[in-house]
Coordinates of C-alpha atoms (C1' of nucleotides) in Angstrom, one line a residue:
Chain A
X1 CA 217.3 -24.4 -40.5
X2 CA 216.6 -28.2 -40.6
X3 CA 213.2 -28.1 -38.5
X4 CA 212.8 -31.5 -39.0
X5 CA 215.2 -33.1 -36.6
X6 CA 216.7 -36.6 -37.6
X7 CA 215.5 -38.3 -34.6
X8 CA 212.3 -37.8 -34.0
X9 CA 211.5 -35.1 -31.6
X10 CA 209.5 -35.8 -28.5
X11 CA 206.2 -34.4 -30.0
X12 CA 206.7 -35.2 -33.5
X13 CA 206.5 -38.5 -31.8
X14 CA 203.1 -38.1 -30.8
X15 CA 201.9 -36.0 -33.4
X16 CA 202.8 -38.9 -35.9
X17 CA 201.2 -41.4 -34.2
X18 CA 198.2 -39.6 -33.7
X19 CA 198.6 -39.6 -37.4
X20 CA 199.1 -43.4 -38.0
X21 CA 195.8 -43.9 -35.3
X22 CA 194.0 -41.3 -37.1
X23 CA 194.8 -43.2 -40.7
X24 CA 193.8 -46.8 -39.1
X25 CA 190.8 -45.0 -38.1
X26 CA 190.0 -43.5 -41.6
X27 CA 190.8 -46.8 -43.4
X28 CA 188.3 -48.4 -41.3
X29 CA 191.5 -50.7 -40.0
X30 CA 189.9 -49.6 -36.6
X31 CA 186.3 -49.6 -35.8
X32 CA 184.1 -47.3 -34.1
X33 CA 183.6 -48.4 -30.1
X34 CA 186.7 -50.0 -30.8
X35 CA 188.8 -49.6 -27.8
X36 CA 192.5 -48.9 -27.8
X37 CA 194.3 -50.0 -25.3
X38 CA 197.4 -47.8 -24.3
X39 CA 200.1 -51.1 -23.6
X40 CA 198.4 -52.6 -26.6
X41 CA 199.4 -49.6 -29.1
X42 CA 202.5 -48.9 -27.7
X43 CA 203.8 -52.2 -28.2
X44 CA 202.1 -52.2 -32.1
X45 CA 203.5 -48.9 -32.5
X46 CA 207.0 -49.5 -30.8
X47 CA 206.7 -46.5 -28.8
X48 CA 206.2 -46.2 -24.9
X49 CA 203.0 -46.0 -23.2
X50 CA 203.0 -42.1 -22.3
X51 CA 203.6 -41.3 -26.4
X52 CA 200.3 -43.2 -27.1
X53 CA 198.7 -41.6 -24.3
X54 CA 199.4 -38.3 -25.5
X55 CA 198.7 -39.2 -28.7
X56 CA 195.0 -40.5 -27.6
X57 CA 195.1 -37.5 -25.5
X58 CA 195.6 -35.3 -29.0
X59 CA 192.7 -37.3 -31.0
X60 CA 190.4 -36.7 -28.0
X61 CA 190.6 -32.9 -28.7
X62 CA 189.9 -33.6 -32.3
X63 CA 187.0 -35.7 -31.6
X64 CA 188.0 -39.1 -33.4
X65 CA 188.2 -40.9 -29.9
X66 CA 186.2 -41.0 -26.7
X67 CA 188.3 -41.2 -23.6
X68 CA 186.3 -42.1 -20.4
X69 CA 188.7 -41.4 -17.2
X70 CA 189.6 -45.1 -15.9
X71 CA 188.2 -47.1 -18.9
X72 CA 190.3 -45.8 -21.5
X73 CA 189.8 -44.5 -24.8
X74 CA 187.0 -45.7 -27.6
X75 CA 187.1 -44.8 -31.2
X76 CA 184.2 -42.5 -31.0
X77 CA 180.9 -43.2 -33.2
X78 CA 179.5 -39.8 -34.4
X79 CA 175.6 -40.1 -34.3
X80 CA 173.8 -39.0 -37.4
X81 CA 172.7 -35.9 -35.9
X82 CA 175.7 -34.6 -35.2
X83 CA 177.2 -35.7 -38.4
X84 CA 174.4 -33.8 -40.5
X85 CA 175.1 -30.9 -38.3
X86 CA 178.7 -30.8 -39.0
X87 CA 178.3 -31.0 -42.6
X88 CA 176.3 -28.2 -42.5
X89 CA 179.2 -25.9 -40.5
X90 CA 181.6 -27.4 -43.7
X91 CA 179.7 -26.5 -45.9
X92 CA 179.0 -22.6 -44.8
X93 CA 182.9 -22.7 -44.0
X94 CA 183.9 -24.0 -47.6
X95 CA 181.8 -21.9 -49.5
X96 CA 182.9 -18.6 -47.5
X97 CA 186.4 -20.1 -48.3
X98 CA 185.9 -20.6 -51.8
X99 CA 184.1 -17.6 -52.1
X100 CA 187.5 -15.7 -51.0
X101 CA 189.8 -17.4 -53.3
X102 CA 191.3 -14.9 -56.2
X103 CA 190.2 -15.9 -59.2
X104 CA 191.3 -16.8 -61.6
X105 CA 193.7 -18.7 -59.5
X106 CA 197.3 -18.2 -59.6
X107 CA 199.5 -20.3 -61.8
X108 CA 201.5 -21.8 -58.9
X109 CA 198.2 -22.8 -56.9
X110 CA 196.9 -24.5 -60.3
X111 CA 199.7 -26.1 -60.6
X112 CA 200.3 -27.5 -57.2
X113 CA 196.5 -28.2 -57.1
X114 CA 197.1 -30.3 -61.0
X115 CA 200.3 -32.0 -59.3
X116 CA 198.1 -33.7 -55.9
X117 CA 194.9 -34.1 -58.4
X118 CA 197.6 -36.1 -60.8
X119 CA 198.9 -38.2 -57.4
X120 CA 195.0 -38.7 -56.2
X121 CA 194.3 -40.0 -60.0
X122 CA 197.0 -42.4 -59.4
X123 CA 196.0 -43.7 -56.1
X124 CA 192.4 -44.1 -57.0
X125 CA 193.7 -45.9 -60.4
X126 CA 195.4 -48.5 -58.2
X127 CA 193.0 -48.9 -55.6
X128 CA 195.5 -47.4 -52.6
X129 CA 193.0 -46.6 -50.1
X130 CA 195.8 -45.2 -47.9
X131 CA 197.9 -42.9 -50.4
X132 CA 194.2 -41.8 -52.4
X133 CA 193.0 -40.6 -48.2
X134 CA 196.5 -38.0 -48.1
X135 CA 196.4 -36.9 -51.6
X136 CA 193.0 -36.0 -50.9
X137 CA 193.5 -34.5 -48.1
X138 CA 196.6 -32.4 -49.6
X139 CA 194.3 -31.6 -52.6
X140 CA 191.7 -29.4 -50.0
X141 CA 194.6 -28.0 -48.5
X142 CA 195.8 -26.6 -50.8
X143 CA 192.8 -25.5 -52.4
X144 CA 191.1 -23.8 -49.7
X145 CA 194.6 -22.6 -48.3
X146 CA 194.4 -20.1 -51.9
X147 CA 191.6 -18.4 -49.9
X148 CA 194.2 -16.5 -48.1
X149 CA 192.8 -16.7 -44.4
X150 CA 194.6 -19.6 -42.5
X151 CA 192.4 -20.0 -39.3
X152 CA 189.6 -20.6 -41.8
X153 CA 191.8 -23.4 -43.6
X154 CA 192.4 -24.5 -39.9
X155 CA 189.2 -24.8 -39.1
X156 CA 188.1 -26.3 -42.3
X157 CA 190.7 -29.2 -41.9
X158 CA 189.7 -29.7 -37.7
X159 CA 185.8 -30.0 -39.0
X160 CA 187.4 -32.9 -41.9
X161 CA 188.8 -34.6 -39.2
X162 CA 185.7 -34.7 -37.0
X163 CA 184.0 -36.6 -39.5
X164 CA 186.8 -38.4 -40.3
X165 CA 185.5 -41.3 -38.8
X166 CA 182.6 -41.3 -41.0
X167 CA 185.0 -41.2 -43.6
X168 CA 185.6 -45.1 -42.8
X169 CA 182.8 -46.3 -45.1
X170 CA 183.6 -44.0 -48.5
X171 CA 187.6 -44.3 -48.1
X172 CA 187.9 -48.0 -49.0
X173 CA 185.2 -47.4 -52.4
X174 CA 186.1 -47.1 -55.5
X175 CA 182.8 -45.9 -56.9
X176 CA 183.5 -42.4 -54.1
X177 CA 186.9 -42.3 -54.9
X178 CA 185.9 -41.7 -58.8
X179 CA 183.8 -39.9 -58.4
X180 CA 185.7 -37.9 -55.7
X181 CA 188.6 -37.8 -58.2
X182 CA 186.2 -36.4 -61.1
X183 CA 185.1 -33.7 -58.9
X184 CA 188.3 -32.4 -58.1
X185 CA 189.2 -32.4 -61.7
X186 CA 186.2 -30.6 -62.2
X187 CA 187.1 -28.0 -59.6
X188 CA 190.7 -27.2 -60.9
X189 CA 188.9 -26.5 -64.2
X190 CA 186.6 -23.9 -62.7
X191 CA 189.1 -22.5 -61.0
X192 CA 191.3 -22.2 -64.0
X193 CA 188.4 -20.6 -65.5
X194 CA 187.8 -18.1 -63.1
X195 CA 183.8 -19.9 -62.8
X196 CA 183.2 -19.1 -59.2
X197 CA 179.5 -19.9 -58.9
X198 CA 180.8 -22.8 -60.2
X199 CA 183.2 -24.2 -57.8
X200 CA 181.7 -22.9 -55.2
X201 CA 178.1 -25.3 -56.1
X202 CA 181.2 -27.8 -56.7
X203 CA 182.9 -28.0 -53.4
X204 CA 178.9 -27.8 -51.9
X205 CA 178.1 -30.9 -53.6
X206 CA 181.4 -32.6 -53.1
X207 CA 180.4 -33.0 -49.5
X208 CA 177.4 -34.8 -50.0
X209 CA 178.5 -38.2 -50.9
X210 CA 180.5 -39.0 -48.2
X211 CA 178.0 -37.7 -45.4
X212 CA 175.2 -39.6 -47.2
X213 CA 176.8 -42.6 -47.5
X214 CA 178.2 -42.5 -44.0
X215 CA 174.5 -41.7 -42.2
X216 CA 173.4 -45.0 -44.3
X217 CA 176.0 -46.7 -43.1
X218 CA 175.7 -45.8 -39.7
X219 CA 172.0 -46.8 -39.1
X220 CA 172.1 -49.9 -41.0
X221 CA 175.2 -51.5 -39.0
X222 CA 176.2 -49.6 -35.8
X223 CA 172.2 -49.5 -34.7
X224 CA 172.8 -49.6 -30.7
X225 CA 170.1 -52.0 -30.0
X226 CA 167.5 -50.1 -27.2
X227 CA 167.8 -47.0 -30.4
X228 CA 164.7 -46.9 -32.3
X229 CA 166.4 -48.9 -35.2
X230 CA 164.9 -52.8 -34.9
X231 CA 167.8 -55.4 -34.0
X232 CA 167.8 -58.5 -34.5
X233 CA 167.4 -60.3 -31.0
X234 CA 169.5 -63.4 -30.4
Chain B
X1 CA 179.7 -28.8 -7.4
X2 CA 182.5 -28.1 -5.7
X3 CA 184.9 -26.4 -7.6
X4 CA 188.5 -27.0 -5.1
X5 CA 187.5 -30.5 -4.7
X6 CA 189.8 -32.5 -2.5
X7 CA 189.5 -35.7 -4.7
X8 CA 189.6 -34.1 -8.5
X9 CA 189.8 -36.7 -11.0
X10 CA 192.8 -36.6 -13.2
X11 CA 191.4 -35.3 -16.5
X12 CA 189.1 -32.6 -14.2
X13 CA 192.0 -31.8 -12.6
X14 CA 193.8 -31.1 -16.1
X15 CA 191.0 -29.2 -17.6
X16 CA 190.9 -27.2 -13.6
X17 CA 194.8 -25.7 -14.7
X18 CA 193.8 -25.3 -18.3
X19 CA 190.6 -23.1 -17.4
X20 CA 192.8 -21.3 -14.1
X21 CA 195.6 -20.5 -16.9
X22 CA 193.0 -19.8 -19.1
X23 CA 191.9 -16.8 -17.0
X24 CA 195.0 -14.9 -16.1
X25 CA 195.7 -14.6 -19.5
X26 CA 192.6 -13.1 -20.1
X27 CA 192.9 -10.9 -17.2
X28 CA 196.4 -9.9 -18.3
X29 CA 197.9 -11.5 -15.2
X30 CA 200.2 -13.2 -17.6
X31 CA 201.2 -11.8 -20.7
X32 CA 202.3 -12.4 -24.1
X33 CA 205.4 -13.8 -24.7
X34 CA 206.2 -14.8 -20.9
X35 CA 207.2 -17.9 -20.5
X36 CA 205.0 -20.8 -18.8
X37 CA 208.1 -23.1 -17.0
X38 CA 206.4 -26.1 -16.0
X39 CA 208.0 -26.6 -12.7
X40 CA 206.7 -23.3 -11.6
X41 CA 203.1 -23.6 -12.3
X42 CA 202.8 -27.3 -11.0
X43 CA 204.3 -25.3 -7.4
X44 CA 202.1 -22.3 -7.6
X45 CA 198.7 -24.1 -8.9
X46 CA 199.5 -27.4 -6.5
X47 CA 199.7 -29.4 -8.7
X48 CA 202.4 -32.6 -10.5
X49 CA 203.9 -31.3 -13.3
X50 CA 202.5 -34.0 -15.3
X51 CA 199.2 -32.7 -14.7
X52 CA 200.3 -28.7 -16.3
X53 CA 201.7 -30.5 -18.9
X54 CA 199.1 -31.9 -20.0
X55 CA 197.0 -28.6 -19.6
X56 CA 199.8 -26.7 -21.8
X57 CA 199.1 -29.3 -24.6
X58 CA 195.3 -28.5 -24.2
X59 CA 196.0 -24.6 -24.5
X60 CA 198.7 -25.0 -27.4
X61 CA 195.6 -27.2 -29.4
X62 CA 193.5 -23.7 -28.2
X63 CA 195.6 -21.8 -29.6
X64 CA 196.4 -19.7 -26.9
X65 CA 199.8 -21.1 -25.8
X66 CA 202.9 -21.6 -28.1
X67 CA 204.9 -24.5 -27.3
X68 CA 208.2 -24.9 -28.9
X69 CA 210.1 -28.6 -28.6
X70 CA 212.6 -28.7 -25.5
X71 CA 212.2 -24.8 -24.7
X72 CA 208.6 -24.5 -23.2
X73 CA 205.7 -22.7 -23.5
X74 CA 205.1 -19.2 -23.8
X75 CA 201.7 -17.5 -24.0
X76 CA 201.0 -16.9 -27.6
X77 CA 201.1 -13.2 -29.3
X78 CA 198.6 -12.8 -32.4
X79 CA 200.0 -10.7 -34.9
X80 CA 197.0 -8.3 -36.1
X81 CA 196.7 -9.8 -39.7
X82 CA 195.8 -12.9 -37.9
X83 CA 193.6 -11.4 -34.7
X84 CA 191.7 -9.7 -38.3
X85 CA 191.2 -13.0 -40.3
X86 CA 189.6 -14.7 -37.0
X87 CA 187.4 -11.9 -36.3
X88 CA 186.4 -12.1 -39.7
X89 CA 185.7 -15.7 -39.4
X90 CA 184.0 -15.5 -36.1
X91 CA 181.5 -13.0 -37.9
X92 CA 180.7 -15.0 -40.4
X93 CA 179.7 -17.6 -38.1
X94 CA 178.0 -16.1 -35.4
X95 CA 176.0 -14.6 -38.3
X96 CA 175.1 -18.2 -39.3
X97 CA 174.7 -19.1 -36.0
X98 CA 172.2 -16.1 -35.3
X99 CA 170.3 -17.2 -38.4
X100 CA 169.4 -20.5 -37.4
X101 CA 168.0 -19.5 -33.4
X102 CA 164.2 -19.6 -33.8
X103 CA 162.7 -16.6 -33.1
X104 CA 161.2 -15.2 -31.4
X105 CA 163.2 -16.9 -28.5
X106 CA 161.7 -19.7 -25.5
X107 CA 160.8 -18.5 -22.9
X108 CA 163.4 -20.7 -21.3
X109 CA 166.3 -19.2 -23.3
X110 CA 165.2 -15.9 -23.1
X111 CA 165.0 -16.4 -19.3
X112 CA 168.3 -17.8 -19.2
X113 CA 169.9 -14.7 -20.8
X114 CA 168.3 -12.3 -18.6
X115 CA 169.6 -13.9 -15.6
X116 CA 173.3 -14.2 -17.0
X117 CA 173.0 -10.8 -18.5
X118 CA 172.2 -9.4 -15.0
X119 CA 175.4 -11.0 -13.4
X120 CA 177.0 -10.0 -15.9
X121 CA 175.8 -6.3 -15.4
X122 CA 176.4 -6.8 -11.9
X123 CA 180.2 -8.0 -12.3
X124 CA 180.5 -4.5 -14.6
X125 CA 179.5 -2.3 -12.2
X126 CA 180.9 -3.5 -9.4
X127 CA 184.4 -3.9 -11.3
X128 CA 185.3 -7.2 -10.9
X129 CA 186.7 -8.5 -14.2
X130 CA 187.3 -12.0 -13.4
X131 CA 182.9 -12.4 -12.7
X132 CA 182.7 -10.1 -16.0
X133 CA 184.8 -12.3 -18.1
X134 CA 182.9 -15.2 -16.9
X135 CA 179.3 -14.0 -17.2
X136 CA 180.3 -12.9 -20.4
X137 CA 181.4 -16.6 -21.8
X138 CA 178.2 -17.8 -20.6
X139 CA 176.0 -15.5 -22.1
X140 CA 177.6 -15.9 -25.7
X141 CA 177.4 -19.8 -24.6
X142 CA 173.6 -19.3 -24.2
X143 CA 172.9 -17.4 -26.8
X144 CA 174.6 -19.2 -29.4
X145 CA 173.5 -22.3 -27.8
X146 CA 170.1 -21.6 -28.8
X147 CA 170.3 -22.2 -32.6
X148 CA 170.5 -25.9 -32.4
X149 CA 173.5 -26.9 -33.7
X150 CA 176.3 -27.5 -31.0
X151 CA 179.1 -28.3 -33.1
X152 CA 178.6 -24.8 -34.8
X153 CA 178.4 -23.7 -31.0
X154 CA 181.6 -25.2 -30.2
X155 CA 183.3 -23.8 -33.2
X156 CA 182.5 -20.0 -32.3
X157 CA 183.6 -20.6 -28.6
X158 CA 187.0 -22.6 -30.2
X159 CA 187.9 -19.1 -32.1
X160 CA 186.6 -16.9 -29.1
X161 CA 189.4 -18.5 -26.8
X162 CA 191.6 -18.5 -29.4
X163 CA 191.4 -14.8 -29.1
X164 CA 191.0 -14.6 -25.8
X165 CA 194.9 -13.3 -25.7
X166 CA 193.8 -10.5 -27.3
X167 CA 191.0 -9.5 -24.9
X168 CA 193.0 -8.9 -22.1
X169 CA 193.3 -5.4 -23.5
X170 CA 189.6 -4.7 -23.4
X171 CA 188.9 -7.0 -20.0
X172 CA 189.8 -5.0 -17.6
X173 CA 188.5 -1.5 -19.5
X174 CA 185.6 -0.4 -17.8
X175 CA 184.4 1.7 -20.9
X176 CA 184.3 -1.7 -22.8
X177 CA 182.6 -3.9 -20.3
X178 CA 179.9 -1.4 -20.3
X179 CA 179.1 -1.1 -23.6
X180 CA 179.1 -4.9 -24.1
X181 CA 176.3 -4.9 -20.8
X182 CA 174.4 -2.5 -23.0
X183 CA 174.8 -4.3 -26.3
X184 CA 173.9 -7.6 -24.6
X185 CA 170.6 -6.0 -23.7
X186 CA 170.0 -4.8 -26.9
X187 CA 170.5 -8.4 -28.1
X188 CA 168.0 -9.8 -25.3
X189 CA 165.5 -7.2 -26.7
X190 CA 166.2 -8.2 -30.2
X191 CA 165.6 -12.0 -29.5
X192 CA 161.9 -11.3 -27.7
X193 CA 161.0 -9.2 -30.3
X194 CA 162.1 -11.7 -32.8
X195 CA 163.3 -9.1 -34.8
X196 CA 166.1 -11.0 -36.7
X197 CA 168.3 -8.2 -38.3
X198 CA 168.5 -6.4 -35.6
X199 CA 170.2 -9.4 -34.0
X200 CA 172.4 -10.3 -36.5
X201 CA 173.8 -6.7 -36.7
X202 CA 174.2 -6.2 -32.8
X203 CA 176.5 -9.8 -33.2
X204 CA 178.6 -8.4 -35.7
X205 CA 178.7 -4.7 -34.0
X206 CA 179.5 -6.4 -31.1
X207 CA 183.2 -7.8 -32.0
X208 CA 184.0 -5.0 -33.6
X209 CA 185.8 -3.0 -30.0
X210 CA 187.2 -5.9 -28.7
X211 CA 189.3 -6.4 -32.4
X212 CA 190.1 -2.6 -32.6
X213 CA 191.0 -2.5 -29.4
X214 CA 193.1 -5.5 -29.2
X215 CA 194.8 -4.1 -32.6
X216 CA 195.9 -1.1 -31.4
X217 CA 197.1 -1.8 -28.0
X218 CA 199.4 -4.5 -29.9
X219 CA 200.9 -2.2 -32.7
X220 CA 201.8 0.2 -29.5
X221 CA 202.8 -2.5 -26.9
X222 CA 204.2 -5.0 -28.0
X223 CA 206.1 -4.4 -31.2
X224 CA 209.4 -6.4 -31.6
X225 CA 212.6 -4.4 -31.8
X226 CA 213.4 -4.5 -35.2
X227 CA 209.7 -3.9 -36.6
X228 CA 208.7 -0.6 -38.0
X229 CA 207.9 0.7 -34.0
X230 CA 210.9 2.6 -32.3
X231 CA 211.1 1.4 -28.5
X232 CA 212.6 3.0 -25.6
X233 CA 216.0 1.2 -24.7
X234 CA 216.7 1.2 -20.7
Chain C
dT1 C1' 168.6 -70.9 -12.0
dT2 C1' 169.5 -66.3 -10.4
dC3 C1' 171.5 -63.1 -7.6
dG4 C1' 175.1 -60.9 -5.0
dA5 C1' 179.5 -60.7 -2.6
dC6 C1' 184.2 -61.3 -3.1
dA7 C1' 188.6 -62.3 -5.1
dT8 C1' 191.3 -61.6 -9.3
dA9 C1' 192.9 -59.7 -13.5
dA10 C1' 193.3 -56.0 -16.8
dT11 C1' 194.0 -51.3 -17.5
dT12 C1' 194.6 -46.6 -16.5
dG13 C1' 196.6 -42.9 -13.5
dT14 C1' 200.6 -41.1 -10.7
dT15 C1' 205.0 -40.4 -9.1
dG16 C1' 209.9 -39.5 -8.7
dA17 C1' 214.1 -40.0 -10.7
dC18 C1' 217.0 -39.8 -14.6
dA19 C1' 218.6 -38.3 -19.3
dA20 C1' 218.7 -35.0 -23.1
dT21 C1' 218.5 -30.4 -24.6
dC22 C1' 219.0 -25.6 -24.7
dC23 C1' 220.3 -21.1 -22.8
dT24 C1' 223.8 -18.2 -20.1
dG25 C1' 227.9 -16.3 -18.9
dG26 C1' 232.7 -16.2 -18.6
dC27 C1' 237.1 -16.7 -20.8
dA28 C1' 240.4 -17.0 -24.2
dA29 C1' 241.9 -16.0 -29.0
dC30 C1' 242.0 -13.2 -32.8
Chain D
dG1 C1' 236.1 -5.1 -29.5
dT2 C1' 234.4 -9.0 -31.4
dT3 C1' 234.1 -13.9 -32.0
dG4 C1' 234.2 -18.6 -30.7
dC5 C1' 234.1 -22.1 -27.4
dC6 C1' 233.4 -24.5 -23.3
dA7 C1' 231.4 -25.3 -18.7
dG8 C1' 227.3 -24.7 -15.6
dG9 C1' 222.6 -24.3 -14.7
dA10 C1' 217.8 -24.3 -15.9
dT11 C1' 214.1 -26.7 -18.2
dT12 C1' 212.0 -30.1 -20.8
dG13 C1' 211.6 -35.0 -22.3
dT14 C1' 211.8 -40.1 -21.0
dC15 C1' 211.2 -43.9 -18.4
dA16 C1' 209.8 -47.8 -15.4
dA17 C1' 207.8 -49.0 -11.3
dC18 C1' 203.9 -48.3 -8.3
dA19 C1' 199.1 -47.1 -6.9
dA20 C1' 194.2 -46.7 -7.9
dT21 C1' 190.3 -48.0 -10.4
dT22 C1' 187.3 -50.8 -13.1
dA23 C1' 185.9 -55.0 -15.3
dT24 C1' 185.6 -60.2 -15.0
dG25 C1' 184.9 -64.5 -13.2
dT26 C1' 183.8 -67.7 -9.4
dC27 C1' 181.4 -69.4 -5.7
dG28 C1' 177.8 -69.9 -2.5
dA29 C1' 173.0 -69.0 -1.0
dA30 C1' 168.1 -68.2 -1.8

DNA sequence: TTCGACATAATTGTTGACAATCCTGGCAAC
DNA sequence: GTTGCCAGGATTGTCAACAATTATGTCGAA
């Protein structure tokens, strides 16, 4: 019965520090074009150089890293364009999600959805960048996982993660985190209310902030010089 | 380029196994719930083991390989409540993707099509799945490819491999290749006469067999023992 | 000074052996 | 006849050393 083994199984190894790379990423701990060096992370990590290189292996398929064969892996910088594009695909695949949900929603997925809200509240409240980034996470989880259709949910989560490292810049704000916090408040009231036009213009407009921010972001300081930004010359 | 390169560089060579496994189990070469031992498939594909490993990881992140923790990897049975939710899914966005190709098609694309449609029509009629199955990929590649917004793109292939289990029902079936030559030349005539509905109903007409197929051949075949289905003891 | 060849260092990719784990089948006890 | 247990074998997971590749820095020549 006890899936989760005491010690750590060989790919629960690697899945969890995909997850600790993928959080150092999110946190903006690690930079984009950042390169991450397999010895390097292995020793940090105190796990041997094939886990990290699975690991790296695993964030390559989700698109947070570049690996070039040779040169090693980069944490990848998503270019505007692509970015915008994603958020589009997110935004079609939350709203068909949220369009599927039964509403009113169920008592138990109210109050699940209450309970992670409650923790995110807390996080925000106290400034933890790190717990606020999983309760969030949790939080669309388990809302869109009330639509009922769990490839969608997959998917929904794999296109979060792609964009996860445009996440870097609102994850450490406390004006986004509010207002990110408010939202979600906002969005287990409509679902408590059985408002679906209204949770569905909610989850659209959730998304905004974060891609907005991040585009700014991205063309003010990661500019490659030889791009059609101006740099500075030295 | 050359495809059995003497000199394959290690991720190519990783991608080479995944794409070869890929293909016999679309083809039904290997099917559901056989085991993948690694040993064997390093031997038989000529490769280190470390090398089909690393392909099995790729496959299990597909979707289309279960991998369970110091027992191996088996290829990966959809139950039909799932095969449904992703077919649902996959319609809803290769509606959006339809939406967003300008029409009436480039010359270029439209070009494009006709040439993989033909190989494809050529691979039908002279019964050779493996050409079929490939022609086929490409064509949804190019078609889809054409509305601008290759993360979209990537998405619909992502949930057509992960599927691509269940097609080895209707990959061999010369009845279905046919009528997915002739629905692919509806959609070509669709595109140059810009006629957008059209389009968008031949896409979602168009995974309609495959799912039925794959749905019944499943509840028939391969029904555990102990499931509603009575099965022959030897 | 600038350019290019060459040696050197840093890093990734590969290999085979070893350890841990899980399944199989036989054998004994009930 | 069924159940439980203990080998034995098959398979996956772990590891450290080695090879291959790429980047870096130095030196000499134009």
């Amino acid at each position: 019965m006890s899936m989760t083994a005491l010690k750590a199984q060989t790919t629960e190894r690697v899945r969890s520090v995909a997850a600790m790379l993928e959080e150092e990423i999110v946190l903006g701990w690690l930079l984009p074009r950042e390169r991450l060096v397999e010895e390097e992370l292995a020793e940090r990590l105190a796990v041997k150089r094939h886990v990290v290189r699975e690991a790296l292996a695993d964030l390559e398929r989700v698109g947070l890293v570049e690996r070039i064969p040779n040169r090693g892996a980069v944490v990848k910088l998503l270019d505007p364009v692509e970015v915008r594009q994603i958020y589009s695909v997110r935004e079609a695949l939350e709203t068909l999600a949220a369009e599927q949900i039964p509403l009113p929603a169920s008592a138990t997925v109210l109050d699940a959805l209450r309970e992670v809200q409650q923790r995110h509240a807390v996080a925000v409240d106290s400034a933890d960048a790190r717990a606020a980034f999983r309760a969030n996470m949790q939080f669309h989880e388990t809302l869109f996982g009330a639509c009922g259709n769990p490839p969608l949910v997959e998917l929904i989560q794999g296109l979060a993660q792609k964009v996860h490292g445009a996440r870097s810049i609102t994850a450490a704000s406390p004006e986004h985190l509010r207002l990110a916090r408010d939202e979600h408040a906002a969005m287990v009231e409509a679902l408590a209310a059985g408002d679906r036009d209204r949770l569905v213009a909610l989850c659209r407009q959730h998304l905004g902030p974060s891609r907005d921010a991040y585009i700014a972001a991205i063309e003010a300081r990661f500019a490659r010089p030889g791009a059609v930004m101006t740099e500075r010359q030295p």
